[in-house]
PDB file of C-alpha atoms in Angstrom:
ATOM      1  CA  UNK Z  19     103.605  60.170 149.086  1.00 36.00           C
ATOM      2  CA  UNK Z  20     104.446  58.798 152.563  1.00 42.00           C
ATOM      3  CA  UNK Z  21     108.137  59.072 153.759  1.00 49.00           C
ATOM      4  CA  UNK Z  22     109.622  56.407 156.047  1.00 48.00           C
ATOM      5  CA  UNK Z  23     112.208  57.110 158.657  1.00 52.00           C
ATOM      6  CA  UNK Z  24     116.081  56.290 157.530  1.00 48.00           C
ATOM      7  CA  UNK Z  25     117.145  53.820 160.439  1.00 41.00           C
ATOM      8  CA  UNK Z  26     120.557  55.104 158.992  1.00 43.00           C
ATOM      9  CA  UNK Z  27     119.633  58.784 159.546  1.00 47.00           C
ATOM     10  CA  UNK Z  28     118.142  58.045 162.647  1.00 46.00           C
ATOM     11  CA  UNK Z  29     121.651  56.396 164.084  1.00 41.00           C
ATOM     12  CA  UNK Z  30     123.220  59.838 162.788  1.00 45.00           C
ATOM     13  CA  UNK Z  31     121.070  61.626 164.691  1.00 44.00           C
ATOM     14  CA  UNK Z  32     121.702  59.419 168.013  1.00 40.00           C
ATOM     15  CA  UNK Z  33     125.221  59.810 167.554  1.00 40.00           C
ATOM     16  CA  UNK Z  34     125.142  63.704 167.462  1.00 41.00           C
ATOM     17  CA  UNK Z  35     123.260  63.186 170.977  1.00 39.00           C
ATOM     18  CA  UNK Z  36     125.415  63.721 174.165  1.00 34.00           C
ATOM     19  CA  UNK Z  37     125.968  60.415 175.455  1.00 33.00           C
ATOM     20  CA  UNK Z  38     124.504  59.568 179.063  1.00 33.00           C
ATOM     21  CA  UNK Z  39     121.547  61.959 179.335  1.00 38.00           C
ATOM     22  CA  UNK Z  40     118.971  60.464 180.638  1.00 39.00           C
ATOM     23  CA  UNK Z  41     115.681  61.518 182.090  1.00 42.00           C
ATOM     24  CA  UNK Z  42     112.007  59.848 183.342  1.00 42.00           C
ATOM     25  CA  UNK Z  43     109.948  61.542 180.857  1.00 47.00           C
ATOM     26  CA  UNK Z  44     105.882  61.862 181.121  1.00 77.00           C
ATOM     27  CA  UNK Z  45     105.598  62.099 177.233  1.00 89.00           C
ATOM     28  CA  UNK Z  46     104.482  58.868 176.390  1.00 93.00           C
ATOM     29  CA  UNK Z  47     104.805  57.637 172.730  1.00 95.00           C
ATOM     30  CA  UNK Z  48     102.885  55.049 170.923  1.00 95.00           C
ATOM     31  CA  UNK Z  49     102.171  53.997 167.032  1.00 95.00           C
ATOM     32  CA  UNK Z  50      99.142  54.706 165.680  1.00 95.00           C
ATOM     33  CA  UNK Z  51      97.906  52.740 162.514  1.00 94.00           C
ATOM     34  CA  UNK Z  52      97.160  55.061 159.396  1.00 93.00           C
ATOM     35  CA  UNK Z  53      95.539  54.865 156.323  1.00 91.00           C
ATOM     36  CA  UNK Z  54      96.784  57.912 154.157  1.00 84.00           C
ATOM     37  CA  UNK Z  55      96.687  58.555 150.304  1.00 82.00           C
ATOM     38  CA  UNK Z  56      99.867  57.514 148.740  1.00 79.00           C
ATOM     39  CA  UNK Z  57     100.659  54.660 150.616  1.00 82.00           C
ATOM     40  CA  UNK Z  58     100.745  52.116 147.970  1.00 78.00           C
ATOM     41  CA  UNK Z  59      99.877  49.247 150.204  1.00 79.00           C
ATOM     42  CA  UNK Z  60     100.046  49.192 153.933  1.00 86.00           C
ATOM     43  CA  UNK Z  61     100.852  52.632 155.469  1.00 89.00           C
ATOM     44  CA  UNK Z  62     103.629  53.156 157.997  1.00 92.00           C
ATOM     45  CA  UNK Z  63     102.324  53.953 161.380  1.00 94.00           C
ATOM     46  CA  UNK Z  64     102.421  57.335 162.900  1.00 95.00           C
ATOM     47  CA  UNK Z  65     104.310  58.707 165.750  1.00 96.00           C
ATOM     48  CA  UNK Z  66     101.760  59.957 168.975  1.00 97.00           C
ATOM     49  CA  UNK Z  67     103.170  61.723 171.822  1.00 97.00           C
ATOM     50  CA  UNK Z  68     100.978  62.841 174.734  1.00 96.00           C
ATOM     51  CA  UNK Z  69     102.086  64.329 178.021  1.00 94.00           C
ATOM     52  CA  UNK Z  70     104.887  66.592 179.568  1.00 93.00           C
ATOM     53  CA  UNK Z  71     108.192  67.170 178.103  1.00 93.00           C
ATOM     54  CA  UNK Z  72     111.391  66.042 180.207  1.00 88.00           C
ATOM     55  CA  UNK Z  73     114.761  67.640 180.254  1.00 84.00           C
ATOM     56  CA  UNK Z  74     116.011  64.895 177.905  1.00 87.00           C
ATOM     57  CA  UNK Z  75     113.189  64.373 175.533  1.00 92.00           C
ATOM     58  CA  UNK Z  76     115.163  64.030 172.402  1.00 92.00           C
ATOM     59  CA  UNK Z  77     116.820  61.001 174.119  1.00 91.00           C
ATOM     60  CA  UNK Z  78     113.562  59.466 174.819  1.00 92.00           C
ATOM     61  CA  UNK Z  79     112.064  59.942 171.579  1.00 94.00           C
ATOM     62  CA  UNK Z  80     115.639  58.552 169.704  1.00 92.00           C
ATOM     63  CA  UNK Z  81     115.098  55.564 171.794  1.00 92.00           C
ATOM     64  CA  UNK Z  82     111.777  55.136 170.971  1.00 93.00           C
ATOM     65  CA  UNK Z  83     112.174  55.508 166.938  1.00 92.00           C
ATOM     66  CA  UNK Z  84     114.881  53.212 167.087  1.00 89.00           C
ATOM     67  CA  UNK Z  85     112.862  50.354 168.841  1.00 90.00           C
ATOM     68  CA  UNK Z  86     109.883  51.219 166.509  1.00 90.00           C
ATOM     69  CA  UNK Z  87     112.000  51.224 163.202  1.00 84.00           C
ATOM     70  CA  UNK Z  88     113.000  47.911 164.151  1.00 79.00           C
ATOM     71  CA  UNK Z  89     109.948  46.792 164.220  1.00 79.00           C
ATOM     72  CA  UNK Z  90     108.670  48.029 161.037  1.00 79.00           C
ATOM     73  CA  UNK Z  91     107.487  51.071 159.044  1.00 84.00           C
ATOM     74  CA  UNK Z  92     107.504  54.067 160.566  1.00 90.00           C
ATOM     75  CA  UNK Z  93     106.444  57.380 158.984  1.00 91.00           C
ATOM     76  CA  UNK Z  94     108.176  60.773 159.599  1.00 92.00           C
ATOM     77  CA  UNK Z  95     104.967  62.461 161.193  1.00 94.00           C
ATOM     78  CA  UNK Z  96     104.735  63.052 164.885  1.00 96.00           C
ATOM     79  CA  UNK Z  97     100.932  64.056 166.364  1.00 97.00           C
ATOM     80  CA  UNK Z  98     101.414  65.630 169.688  1.00 98.00           C
ATOM     81  CA  UNK Z  99      99.311  66.854 172.758  1.00 97.00           C
ATOM     82  CA  UNK Z 100     101.361  68.494 175.314  1.00 96.00           C
ATOM     83  CA  UNK Z 101     101.010  71.215 178.491  1.00 94.00           C
ATOM     84  CA  UNK Z 102     104.803  71.947 177.748  1.00 92.00           C
ATOM     85  CA  UNK Z 103     107.477  70.993 180.353  1.00 89.00           C
ATOM     86  CA  UNK Z 104     111.138  71.558 180.384  1.00 86.00           C
ATOM     87  CA  UNK Z 105     112.033  74.692 177.782  1.00 86.00           C
ATOM     88  CA  UNK Z 106     115.887  73.019 176.776  1.00 86.00           C
ATOM     89  CA  UNK Z 107     113.967  69.591 176.467  1.00 90.00           C
ATOM     90  CA  UNK Z 108     111.632  71.285 173.983  1.00 93.00           C
ATOM     91  CA  UNK Z 109     114.238  72.730 171.687  1.00 92.00           C
ATOM     92  CA  UNK Z 110     116.377  69.671 171.827  1.00 93.00           C
ATOM     93  CA  UNK Z 111     113.166  67.767 170.852  1.00 95.00           C
ATOM     94  CA  UNK Z 112     112.511  70.365 168.273  1.00 96.00           C
ATOM     95  CA  UNK Z 113     116.205  70.093 166.902  1.00 94.00           C
ATOM     96  CA  UNK Z 114     116.023  66.422 166.569  1.00 95.00           C
ATOM     97  CA  UNK Z 115     112.288  66.212 164.953  1.00 96.00           C
ATOM     98  CA  UNK Z 116     114.337  68.770 162.682  1.00 96.00           C
ATOM     99  CA  UNK Z 117     117.407  66.265 162.039  1.00 93.00           C
ATOM    100  CA  UNK Z 118     114.915  63.634 161.167  1.00 94.00           C
ATOM    101  CA  UNK Z 119     112.753  65.926 158.963  1.00 94.00           C
ATOM    102  CA  UNK Z 120     109.571  64.952 160.694  1.00 95.00           C
ATOM    103  CA  UNK Z 121     106.211  66.605 160.158  1.00 95.00           C
ATOM    104  CA  UNK Z 122     104.451  67.946 163.328  1.00 97.00           C
ATOM    105  CA  UNK Z 123     100.780  67.963 164.028  1.00 97.00           C
ATOM    106  CA  UNK Z 124      98.927  69.424 166.951  1.00 98.00           C
ATOM    107  CA  UNK Z 125      96.253  66.993 167.828  1.00 97.00           C
ATOM    108  CA  UNK Z 126      95.158  64.245 170.371  1.00 97.00           C
ATOM    109  CA  UNK Z 127      94.942  60.697 168.826  1.00 97.00           C
ATOM    110  CA  UNK Z 128      91.399  59.283 169.634  1.00 96.00           C
ATOM    111  CA  UNK Z 129      92.968  55.593 169.606  1.00 94.00           C
ATOM    112  CA  UNK Z 130      91.125  54.745 165.857  1.00 95.00           C
ATOM    113  CA  UNK Z 131      93.357  54.444 162.776  1.00 95.00           C
ATOM    114  CA  UNK Z 132      94.374  57.865 161.614  1.00 94.00           C
ATOM    115  CA  UNK Z 133      92.994  58.669 158.142  1.00 91.00           C
ATOM    116  CA  UNK Z 134      92.638  62.366 156.416  1.00 87.00           C
ATOM    117  CA  UNK Z 135      89.291  63.012 157.969  1.00 86.00           C
ATOM    118  CA  UNK Z 136      89.306  60.713 161.096  1.00 91.00           C
ATOM    119  CA  UNK Z 137      91.761  59.612 164.549  1.00 95.00           C
ATOM    120  CA  UNK Z 138      93.085  63.130 165.360  1.00 96.00           C
ATOM    121  CA  UNK Z 139      90.774  65.319 167.437  1.00 97.00           C
ATOM    122  CA  UNK Z 140      92.203  68.735 168.796  1.00 97.00           C
ATOM    123  CA  UNK Z 141      94.841  68.932 170.774  1.00 97.00           C
ATOM    124  CA  UNK Z 142      97.108  71.270 173.071  1.00 97.00           C
ATOM    125  CA  UNK Z 143     100.820  72.586 172.584  1.00 97.00           C
ATOM    126  CA  UNK Z 144     101.903  74.959 175.196  1.00 96.00           C
ATOM    127  CA  UNK Z 145     104.804  76.733 176.434  1.00 93.00           C
ATOM    128  CA  UNK Z 146     108.100  74.468 175.728  1.00 92.00           C
ATOM    129  CA  UNK Z 147     105.782  71.949 173.477  1.00 96.00           C
ATOM    130  CA  UNK Z 148     105.737  75.005 170.698  1.00 97.00           C
ATOM    131  CA  UNK Z 149     109.763  74.621 170.540  1.00 96.00           C
ATOM    132  CA  UNK Z 150     109.254  71.114 169.376  1.00 97.00           C
ATOM    133  CA  UNK Z 151     106.431  71.952 167.180  1.00 98.00           C
ATOM    134  CA  UNK Z 152     108.755  74.478 165.450  1.00 97.00           C
ATOM    135  CA  UNK Z 153     111.264  71.900 164.713  1.00 97.00           C
ATOM    136  CA  UNK Z 154     109.014  70.231 162.350  1.00 97.00           C
ATOM    137  CA  UNK Z 155     109.682  70.594 158.924  1.00 97.00           C
ATOM    138  CA  UNK Z 156     105.815  70.870 157.918  1.00 96.00           C
ATOM    139  CA  UNK Z 157     104.067  72.002 160.948  1.00 97.00           C
ATOM    140  CA  UNK Z 158      99.809  71.572 161.120  1.00 97.00           C
ATOM    141  CA  UNK Z 159      97.353  71.862 163.923  1.00 97.00           C
ATOM    142  CA  UNK Z 160      93.641  69.981 163.892  1.00 96.00           C
ATOM    143  CA  UNK Z 161      91.191  72.614 163.770  1.00 96.00           C
ATOM    144  CA  UNK Z 162      90.192  73.713 167.117  1.00 97.00           C
ATOM    145  CA  UNK Z 163      93.508  72.666 168.699  1.00 97.00           C
ATOM    146  CA  UNK Z 164      95.039  75.470 171.090  1.00 97.00           C
ATOM    147  CA  UNK Z 165      98.877  76.484 171.011  1.00 98.00           C
ATOM    148  CA  UNK Z 166     100.349  79.075 173.199  1.00 97.00           C
ATOM    149  CA  UNK Z 167     102.905  80.478 174.763  1.00 95.00           C
ATOM    150  CA  UNK Z 168     104.074  82.539 178.079  1.00 92.00           C
ATOM    151  CA  UNK Z 169     107.173  84.340 179.511  1.00 85.00           C
ATOM    152  CA  UNK Z 170     110.004  81.988 181.211  1.00 76.00           C
ATOM    153  CA  UNK Z 171     109.910  81.431 184.574  1.00 67.00           C
ATOM    154  CA  UNK Z 172     112.581  83.341 186.208  1.00 56.00           C
ATOM    155  CA  UNK Z 173     114.693  83.370 189.743  1.00 52.00           C
ATOM    156  CA  UNK Z 174     115.782  80.829 191.857  1.00 50.00           C
ATOM    157  CA  UNK Z 175     112.519  78.728 192.384  1.00 53.00           C
ATOM    158  CA  UNK Z 176     112.563  77.065 189.401  1.00 55.00           C
ATOM    159  CA  UNK Z 177     110.202  73.807 189.547  1.00 56.00           C
ATOM    160  CA  UNK Z 178     110.197  70.548 187.929  1.00 54.00           C
ATOM    161  CA  UNK Z 179     107.193  70.788 185.480  1.00 54.00           C
ATOM    162  CA  UNK Z 180     106.659  66.683 186.162  1.00 53.00           C
ATOM    163  CA  UNK Z 181     107.159  66.934 190.208  1.00 57.00           C
ATOM    164  CA  UNK Z 182     106.788  70.442 190.736  1.00 57.00           C
ATOM    165  CA  UNK Z 183     109.714  70.393 192.975  1.00 62.00           C
ATOM    166  CA  UNK Z 184     112.631  72.900 193.266  1.00 61.00           C
ATOM    167  CA  UNK Z 185     115.587  72.025 190.949  1.00 55.00           C
ATOM    168  CA  UNK Z 186     119.185  73.213 190.740  1.00 52.00           C
ATOM    169  CA  UNK Z 187     118.424  76.219 188.541  1.00 53.00           C
ATOM    170  CA  UNK Z 188     118.218  79.766 187.673  1.00 54.00           C
ATOM    171  CA  UNK Z 189     116.706  81.544 184.799  1.00 57.00           C
ATOM    172  CA  UNK Z 190     117.713  85.066 183.569  1.00 63.00           C
ATOM    173  CA  UNK Z 191     115.018  86.151 181.253  1.00 68.00           C
ATOM    174  CA  UNK Z 192     116.699  88.322 178.925  1.00 74.00           C
ATOM    175  CA  UNK Z 193     119.463  85.277 178.223  1.00 75.00           C
ATOM    176  CA  UNK Z 194     116.244  83.125 177.345  1.00 77.00           C
ATOM    177  CA  UNK Z 195     114.272  85.573 175.473  1.00 84.00           C
ATOM    178  CA  UNK Z 196     117.373  85.967 173.304  1.00 86.00           C
ATOM    179  CA  UNK Z 197     118.179  82.245 173.039  1.00 87.00           C
ATOM    180  CA  UNK Z 198     114.034  81.978 171.899  1.00 90.00           C
ATOM    181  CA  UNK Z 199     115.086  84.238 169.131  1.00 92.00           C
ATOM    182  CA  UNK Z 200     118.165  82.789 167.917  1.00 92.00           C
ATOM    183  CA  UNK Z 201     116.237  79.508 168.044  1.00 93.00           C
ATOM    184  CA  UNK Z 202     113.198  80.567 166.105  1.00 95.00           C
ATOM    185  CA  UNK Z 203     114.956  82.145 163.392  1.00 95.00           C
ATOM    186  CA  UNK Z 204     116.994  79.321 163.195  1.00 94.00           C
ATOM    187  CA  UNK Z 205     113.953  77.069 162.739  1.00 96.00           C
ATOM    188  CA  UNK Z 206     112.418  79.662 160.496  1.00 97.00           C
ATOM    189  CA  UNK Z 207     109.557  80.702 162.679  1.00 97.00           C
ATOM    190  CA  UNK Z 208     108.551  84.810 162.649  1.00 97.00           C
ATOM    191  CA  UNK Z 209     110.276  86.032 166.223  1.00 95.00           C
ATOM    192  CA  UNK Z 210     107.036  87.934 166.649  1.00 96.00           C
ATOM    193  CA  UNK Z 211     106.379  84.649 168.673  1.00 97.00           C
ATOM    194  CA  UNK Z 212     108.990  86.047 171.473  1.00 95.00           C
ATOM    195  CA  UNK Z 213     106.977  89.008 171.443  1.00 95.00           C
ATOM    196  CA  UNK Z 214     104.057  87.363 172.604  1.00 96.00           C
ATOM    197  CA  UNK Z 215     106.262  85.380 175.220  1.00 93.00           C
ATOM    198  CA  UNK Z 216     107.810  88.036 176.913  1.00 91.00           C
ATOM    199  CA  UNK Z 217     104.540  89.976 177.084  1.00 93.00           C
ATOM    200  CA  UNK Z 218     102.473  87.272 178.949  1.00 93.00           C
ATOM    201  CA  UNK Z 219     103.169  86.210 182.702  1.00 88.00           C
ATOM    202  CA  UNK Z 220     104.598  83.038 183.494  1.00 83.00           C
ATOM    203  CA  UNK Z 221     101.525  81.958 185.091  1.00 83.00           C
ATOM    204  CA  UNK Z 222      99.053  82.550 182.104  1.00 90.00           C
ATOM    205  CA  UNK Z 223      99.064  81.702 178.590  1.00 94.00           C
ATOM    206  CA  UNK Z 224      98.688  83.248 175.471  1.00 97.00           C
ATOM    207  CA  UNK Z 225      97.090  81.347 173.113  1.00 98.00           C
ATOM    208  CA  UNK Z 226      97.119  82.009 169.273  1.00 98.00           C
ATOM    209  CA  UNK Z 227      94.343  82.608 167.052  1.00 97.00           C
ATOM    210  CA  UNK Z 228      94.391  80.467 163.566  1.00 96.00           C
ATOM    211  CA  UNK Z 229      95.246  83.411 161.830  1.00 97.00           C
ATOM    212  CA  UNK Z 230      98.401  84.182 164.067  1.00 98.00           C
ATOM    213  CA  UNK Z 231      99.479  80.561 163.847  1.00 98.00           C
ATOM    214  CA  UNK Z 232      99.760  81.351 160.079  1.00 97.00           C
ATOM    215  CA  UNK Z 233     101.197  84.695 160.498  1.00 97.00           C
ATOM    216  CA  UNK Z 234     104.062  83.675 162.815  1.00 98.00           C
ATOM    217  CA  UNK Z 235     104.470  80.306 160.516  1.00 97.00           C
ATOM    218  CA  UNK Z 236     104.194  78.198 163.469  1.00 98.00           C
ATOM    219  CA  UNK Z 237     101.501  75.839 161.993  1.00 97.00           C
ATOM    220  CA  UNK Z 238      98.681  75.441 159.210  1.00 96.00           C
ATOM    221  CA  UNK Z 239      95.303  74.177 159.658  1.00 96.00           C
ATOM    222  CA  UNK Z 240      94.703  70.607 158.527  1.00 92.00           C
ATOM    223  CA  UNK Z 241      91.784  71.700 157.068  1.00 89.00           C
ATOM    224  CA  UNK Z 242      93.490  74.118 154.562  1.00 77.00           C
ATOM    225  CA  UNK Z 243      95.166  71.552 152.926  1.00 63.00           C
ATOM    226  CA  UNK Z 244      92.718  68.658 152.775  1.00 50.00           C
ATOM    227  CA  UNK Z 245      94.865  66.448 154.349  1.00 45.00           C
ATOM    228  CA  UNK Z 246      98.084  66.764 156.579  1.00 42.00           C
ATOM    229  CA  UNK Z 247      99.887  63.441 154.724  1.00 43.00           C
ATOM    230  CA  UNK Z 248     103.068  62.272 155.364  1.00 42.00           C
ATOM    231  CA  UNK Z 249     105.796  62.007 151.944  1.00 41.00           C
ATOM    232  CA  UNK Z 250     107.437  59.245 151.394  1.00 37.00           C
ATOM    233  CA  UNK Z 251     111.462  59.643 151.588  1.00 32.00           C
ATOM    234  CA  UNK Z 252     113.704  59.089 148.381  1.00 28.00           C
TER     235      UNK Z 252
END
């Protein structure tokens, strides 16, 4: 069954956001045609996100969805391909995805109609993207996709992941680690993910194996379910 975004739910989520937050985001959002089981007619479009996560990415997605649902049916499915970005941006994005009860799939849209066996190829979800992925009520990866984490950048030389210019911020690793633990617990993710983060230098990435993704409850393979299909909202 296919779930549709409730416009009222979207507005409630928007009301919970901090007014005035704006950021130029490198994540681009698009709508992809889909032909999936249980649509009972024309399938709602799937949301596709590609690029780097900005500081207020949740605002960008909420604004995109508000425009999109005004033009037709949109499924509660997000296909994401991102190398990461701002940690807080990833966490806020994940929180919004959880509010909207969206399914998140790690993969790269190839431009064609999305079906159970076509339209999405292996993608990447690294660093802050893993925080966004964790917000999905259901989480999948296309076989061959890469999902990875690393230790937070520390010290005063914090760089904007989009421009690579210094930003007015400092990072305390211990505080960030505790925040990660609290966040993943809230999202129902095994906090063993944080141990992998803390053990991996910020200049490197620890890529999870497919069994680890399942073990840590981060995501399941779309192949294990036959199809990662959206559900209809009651």
